[in-house]
JSON list of C-alpha atoms in Angstrom, two decimals:
[
{"chain": "A", "resi": 271, "resn": "ARG", "atom": "CA", "xyz": [17.10, 24.65, -66.41]},
{"chain": "A", "resi": 272, "resn": "LYS", "atom": "CA", "xyz": [18.77, 22.07, -63.77]},
{"chain": "A", "resi": 273, "resn": "GLY", "atom": "CA", "xyz": [17.06, 22.08, -60.99]},
{"chain": "A", "resi": 274, "resn": "LEU", "atom": "CA", "xyz": [17.88, 21.91, -57.63]},
{"chain": "A", "resi": 275, "resn": "ASP", "atom": "CA", "xyz": [21.67, 21.41, -56.39]},
{"chain": "A", "resi": 276, "resn": "GLU", "atom": "CA", "xyz": [22.54, 17.88, -55.54]},
{"chain": "A", "resi": 277, "resn": "ALA", "atom": "CA", "xyz": [23.33, 18.83, -52.26]},
{"chain": "A", "resi": 278, "resn": "VAL", "atom": "CA", "xyz": [20.27, 20.55, -51.43]},
{"chain": "A", "resi": 279, "resn": "LEU", "atom": "CA", "xyz": [18.48, 18.13, -53.06]},
{"chain": "A", "resi": 280, "resn": "ALA", "atom": "CA", "xyz": [19.98, 15.56, -49.95]},
{"chain": "A", "resi": 281, "resn": "GLN", "atom": "CA", "xyz": [19.30, 17.48, -47.49]},
{"chain": "A", "resi": 282, "resn": "LEU", "atom": "CA", "xyz": [15.36, 18.23, -48.28]},
{"chain": "A", "resi": 283, "resn": "CYS", "atom": "CA", "xyz": [15.12, 14.42, -48.53]},
{"chain": "A", "resi": 284, "resn": "LEU", "atom": "CA", "xyz": [16.53, 13.83, -45.29]},
{"chain": "A", "resi": 285, "resn": "PRO", "atom": "CA", "xyz": [13.51, 12.60, -42.78]},
{"chain": "A", "resi": 286, "resn": "ARG", "atom": "CA", "xyz": [12.77, 15.31, -40.30]},
{"chain": "A", "resi": 287, "resn": "SER", "atom": "CA", "xyz": [14.24, 14.46, -36.23]},
{"chain": "A", "resi": 288, "resn": "SER", "atom": "CA", "xyz": [12.28, 15.42, -33.76]},
{"chain": "A", "resi": 289, "resn": "LYS", "atom": "CA", "xyz": [15.56, 15.05, -31.67]},
{"chain": "A", "resi": 290, "resn": "GLN", "atom": "CA", "xyz": [17.36, 17.46, -33.26]},
{"chain": "A", "resi": 291, "resn": "PRO", "atom": "CA", "xyz": [17.20, 20.97, -31.41]},
{"chain": "A", "resi": 292, "resn": "TYR", "atom": "CA", "xyz": [15.72, 24.18, -33.05]},
{"chain": "A", "resi": 293, "resn": "ALA", "atom": "CA", "xyz": [18.45, 26.44, -34.43]},
{"chain": "A", "resi": 294, "resn": "GLU", "atom": "CA", "xyz": [18.05, 29.78, -35.89]},
{"chain": "A", "resi": 295, "resn": "LYS", "atom": "CA", "xyz": [22.45, 29.89, -36.51]},
{"chain": "A", "resi": 296, "resn": "SER", "atom": "CA", "xyz": [24.78, 27.49, -37.42]},
{"chain": "A", "resi": 297, "resn": "ASN", "atom": "CA", "xyz": [26.52, 27.77, -34.33]},
{"chain": "A", "resi": 298, "resn": "MET", "atom": "CA", "xyz": [23.61, 26.38, -32.11]},
{"chain": "A", "resi": 299, "resn": "LEU", "atom": "CA", "xyz": [24.47, 22.94, -33.28]},
{"chain": "A", "resi": 300, "resn": "SER", "atom": "CA", "xyz": [28.36, 23.58, -33.17]},
{"chain": "A", "resi": 301, "resn": "HIS", "atom": "CA", "xyz": [28.18, 20.19, -30.67]},
{"chain": "A", "resi": 302, "resn": "LEU", "atom": "CA", "xyz": [26.90, 18.07, -32.82]},
{"chain": "A", "resi": 303, "resn": "PRO", "atom": "CA", "xyz": [28.72, 15.97, -35.45]},
{"chain": "A", "resi": 304, "resn": "ARG", "atom": "CA", "xyz": [28.12, 17.79, -38.83]},
{"chain": "A", "resi": 305, "resn": "HIS", "atom": "CA", "xyz": [27.03, 14.86, -40.53]},
{"chain": "A", "resi": 306, "resn": "THR", "atom": "CA", "xyz": [24.09, 13.98, -38.26]},
{"chain": "A", "resi": 307, "resn": "ILE", "atom": "CA", "xyz": [23.01, 17.67, -39.03]},
{"chain": "A", "resi": 308, "resn": "ASN", "atom": "CA", "xyz": [19.60, 18.14, -41.19]},
{"chain": "A", "resi": 309, "resn": "TRP", "atom": "CA", "xyz": [20.05, 21.98, -41.86]},
{"chain": "A", "resi": 310, "resn": "VAL", "atom": "CA", "xyz": [16.29, 22.14, -42.76]},
{"chain": "A", "resi": 311, "resn": "ASN", "atom": "CA", "xyz": [15.38, 20.12, -40.62]},
{"chain": "A", "resi": 312, "resn": "ASP", "atom": "CA", "xyz": [12.83, 22.84, -39.37]},
{"chain": "A", "resi": 313, "resn": "ALA", "atom": "CA", "xyz": [11.55, 24.16, -42.61]},
{"chain": "A", "resi": 314, "resn": "ARG", "atom": "CA", "xyz": [7.81, 23.44, -43.02]},
{"chain": "A", "resi": 315, "resn": "THR", "atom": "CA", "xyz": [6.85, 24.86, -46.63]},
{"chain": "A", "resi": 316, "resn": "LEU", "atom": "CA", "xyz": [8.58, 24.45, -50.01]},
{"chain": "A", "resi": 317, "resn": "ILE", "atom": "CA", "xyz": [8.28, 27.24, -52.39]},
{"chain": "A", "resi": 318, "resn": "TYR", "atom": "CA", "xyz": [9.96, 25.75, -55.84]},
{"chain": "A", "resi": 319, "resn": "VAL", "atom": "CA", "xyz": [9.84, 27.63, -58.97]},
{"chain": "A", "resi": 320, "resn": "SER", "atom": "CA", "xyz": [11.00, 26.15, -61.80]},
{"chain": "A", "resi": 321, "resn": "CYS", "atom": "CA", "xyz": [11.19, 26.90, -65.79]},
{"chain": "A", "resi": 322, "resn": "GLY", "atom": "CA", "xyz": [11.90, 23.64, -67.18]},
{"chain": "A", "resi": 323, "resn": "PHE", "atom": "CA", "xyz": [9.22, 20.55, -66.21]},
{"chain": "A", "resi": 324, "resn": "ASP", "atom": "CA", "xyz": [12.03, 18.14, -66.49]},
{"chain": "A", "resi": 325, "resn": "ALA", "atom": "CA", "xyz": [14.10, 18.67, -64.05]},
{"chain": "A", "resi": 326, "resn": "LEU", "atom": "CA", "xyz": [10.69, 19.65, -61.71]},
{"chain": "A", "resi": 327, "resn": "ALA", "atom": "CA", "xyz": [9.67, 16.26, -61.95]},
{"chain": "A", "resi": 328, "resn": "ARG", "atom": "CA", "xyz": [12.75, 14.98, -60.82]},
{"chain": "A", "resi": 329, "resn": "ASP", "atom": "CA", "xyz": [13.15, 16.44, -58.32]},
{"chain": "A", "resi": 330, "resn": "LEU", "atom": "CA", "xyz": [9.79, 16.58, -56.56]},
{"chain": "A", "resi": 331, "resn": "ASP", "atom": "CA", "xyz": [9.84, 12.86, -57.73]},
{"chain": "A", "resi": 332, "resn": "GLN", "atom": "CA", "xyz": [12.83, 12.60, -54.98]},
{"chain": "A", "resi": 333, "resn": "LEU", "atom": "CA", "xyz": [11.11, 15.30, -52.27]},
{"chain": "A", "resi": 334, "resn": "LEU", "atom": "CA", "xyz": [7.95, 12.82, -52.82]},
{"chain": "A", "resi": 335, "resn": "GLY", "atom": "CA", "xyz": [9.66, 10.04, -52.23]},
{"chain": "A", "resi": 336, "resn": "THR", "atom": "CA", "xyz": [8.32, 8.47, -55.31]},
{"chain": "A", "resi": 337, "resn": "GLY", "atom": "CA", "xyz": [11.25, 8.03, -57.60]},
{"chain": "A", "resi": 338, "resn": "ARG", "atom": "CA", "xyz": [14.73, 6.07, -57.15]},
{"chain": "A", "resi": 339, "resn": "ARG", "atom": "CA", "xyz": [16.59, 6.45, -55.08]},
{"chain": "A", "resi": 340, "resn": "SER", "atom": "CA", "xyz": [20.90, 5.89, -55.54]},
{"chain": "A", "resi": 341, "resn": "GLY", "atom": "CA", "xyz": [21.13, 2.06, -54.62]},
{"chain": "A", "resi": 342, "resn": "GLY", "atom": "CA", "xyz": [18.63, 1.08, -57.44]},
{"chain": "A", "resi": 343, "resn": "GLY", "atom": "CA", "xyz": [15.27, 0.86, -55.10]},
{"chain": "A", "resi": 344, "resn": "SER", "atom": "CA", "xyz": [11.94, 0.13, -57.09]},
{"chain": "A", "resi": 345, "resn": "SER", "atom": "CA", "xyz": [9.74, 2.69, -57.89]},
{"chain": "A", "resi": 346, "resn": "LYS", "atom": "CA", "xyz": [7.35, 4.10, -54.57]},
{"chain": "A", "resi": 347, "resn": "ARG", "atom": "CA", "xyz": [4.23, 5.13, -56.10]},
{"chain": "A", "resi": 348, "resn": "ASP", "atom": "CA", "xyz": [2.19, 3.98, -53.04]},
{"chain": "A", "resi": 349, "resn": "ARG", "atom": "CA", "xyz": [2.87, 6.25, -50.34]},
{"chain": "A", "resi": 350, "resn": "GLY", "atom": "CA", "xyz": [-0.05, 5.46, -48.31]},
{"chain": "A", "resi": 351, "resn": "GLY", "atom": "CA", "xyz": [2.15, 6.66, -45.37]},
{"chain": "A", "resi": 352, "resn": "SER", "atom": "CA", "xyz": [0.57, 6.26, -41.66]},
{"chain": "A", "resi": 353, "resn": "GLY", "atom": "CA", "xyz": [-1.22, 9.78, -41.57]},
{"chain": "A", "resi": 354, "resn": "ASP", "atom": "CA", "xyz": [1.44, 10.84, -39.11]},
{"chain": "A", "resi": 355, "resn": "GLY", "atom": "CA", "xyz": [3.06, 13.16, -41.82]},
{"chain": "A", "resi": 356, "resn": "SER", "atom": "CA", "xyz": [6.29, 11.71, -41.70]},
{"chain": "A", "resi": 357, "resn": "GLY", "atom": "CA", "xyz": [5.58, 11.06, -45.69]},
{"chain": "A", "resi": 358, "resn": "GLY", "atom": "CA", "xyz": [4.89, 7.59, -45.69]},
{"chain": "A", "resi": 359, "resn": "GLY", "atom": "CA", "xyz": [7.62, 7.02, -48.13]},
{"chain": "A", "resi": 360, "resn": "GLY", "atom": "CA", "xyz": [10.45, 8.72, -47.66]},
{"chain": "A", "resi": 361, "resn": "GLY", "atom": "CA", "xyz": [11.39, 12.19, -49.32]},
{"chain": "A", "resi": 362, "resn": "GLY", "atom": "CA", "xyz": [11.81, 13.97, -45.86]},
{"chain": "A", "resi": 363, "resn": "GLY", "atom": "CA", "xyz": [8.12, 13.76, -45.04]},
{"chain": "A", "resi": 364, "resn": "TRP", "atom": "CA", "xyz": [7.08, 16.77, -48.23]},
{"chain": "A", "resi": 365, "resn": "LYS", "atom": "CA", "xyz": [3.81, 16.45, -49.65]},
{"chain": "A", "resi": 366, "resn": "LEU", "atom": "CA", "xyz": [2.47, 18.43, -52.30]},
{"chain": "A", "resi": 367, "resn": "GLU", "atom": "CA", "xyz": [-0.06, 21.24, -51.07]},
{"chain": "A", "resi": 368, "resn": "SER", "atom": "CA", "xyz": [-0.33, 23.00, -54.70]},
{"chain": "A", "resi": 369, "resn": "ALA", "atom": "CA", "xyz": [1.46, 23.29, -58.33]},
{"chain": "A", "resi": 370, "resn": "THR", "atom": "CA", "xyz": [0.32, 25.82, -60.62]},
{"chain": "A", "resi": 371, "resn": "GLY", "atom": "CA", "xyz": [1.88, 27.03, -64.18]},
{"chain": "A", "resi": 372, "resn": "TYR", "atom": "CA", "xyz": [2.41, 30.67, -65.55]},
{"chain": "A", "resi": 373, "resn": "VAL", "atom": "CA", "xyz": [2.76, 31.73, -68.60]},
{"chain": "A", "resi": 374, "resn": "LEU", "atom": "CA", "xyz": [4.92, 35.12, -68.35]},
{"chain": "A", "resi": 375, "resn": "PHE", "atom": "CA", "xyz": [6.04, 35.06, -72.00]},
{"chain": "A", "resi": 376, "resn": "PRO", "atom": "CA", "xyz": [2.61, 34.80, -74.31]},
{"chain": "A", "resi": 377, "resn": "GLY", "atom": "CA", "xyz": [3.46, 33.05, -77.87]},
{"chain": "A", "resi": 378, "resn": "SER", "atom": "CA", "xyz": [5.96, 31.06, -76.51]},
{"chain": "A", "resi": 379, "resn": "ASN", "atom": "CA", "xyz": [5.77, 27.22, -75.01]},
{"chain": "A", "resi": 380, "resn": "HIS", "atom": "CA", "xyz": [7.89, 28.48, -71.77]},
{"chain": "A", "resi": 381, "resn": "VAL", "atom": "CA", "xyz": [5.91, 27.54, -68.55]},
{"chain": "A", "resi": 382, "resn": "GLU", "atom": "CA", "xyz": [6.97, 28.78, -65.01]},
{"chain": "A", "resi": 383, "resn": "THR", "atom": "CA", "xyz": [5.74, 26.42, -62.79]},
{"chain": "A", "resi": 384, "resn": "VAL", "atom": "CA", "xyz": [5.11, 27.27, -58.80]},
{"chain": "A", "resi": 385, "resn": "VAL", "atom": "CA", "xyz": [4.58, 24.48, -56.61]},
{"chain": "A", "resi": 386, "resn": "VAL", "atom": "CA", "xyz": [4.33, 24.37, -52.87]},
{"chain": "A", "resi": 387, "resn": "LEU", "atom": "CA", "xyz": [5.48, 21.23, -50.94]},
{"chain": "A", "resi": 388, "resn": "ARG", "atom": "CA", "xyz": [4.54, 21.31, -47.01]},
{"chain": "A", "resi": 389, "resn": "ARG", "atom": "CA", "xyz": [5.53, 18.57, -43.78]}
]
């Protein structure tokens, strides 16, 4: 219910770099400085399963580039973008494809949410 770990969220929000080589194993990137590596650079689909709506909303604000970034920037509600798949407003270029709620515990107010994001 706490959402994504901050380190994971930070990696997912990095912009995709076409200059970083594709790597199936981390040792294939050992020649690059560690601080320059985007460990999720090749990820094109993200499936987020959440049981806590507040954490989901907070993480999606970051992933979609609509939330406040550290440094006190203003909210980026208009994603605009150039249509080139870059994401337009940050967040690593993720775009919301679908979000579906599932009631797995009838009689409770608990909803599981499955969100599919693509870049």
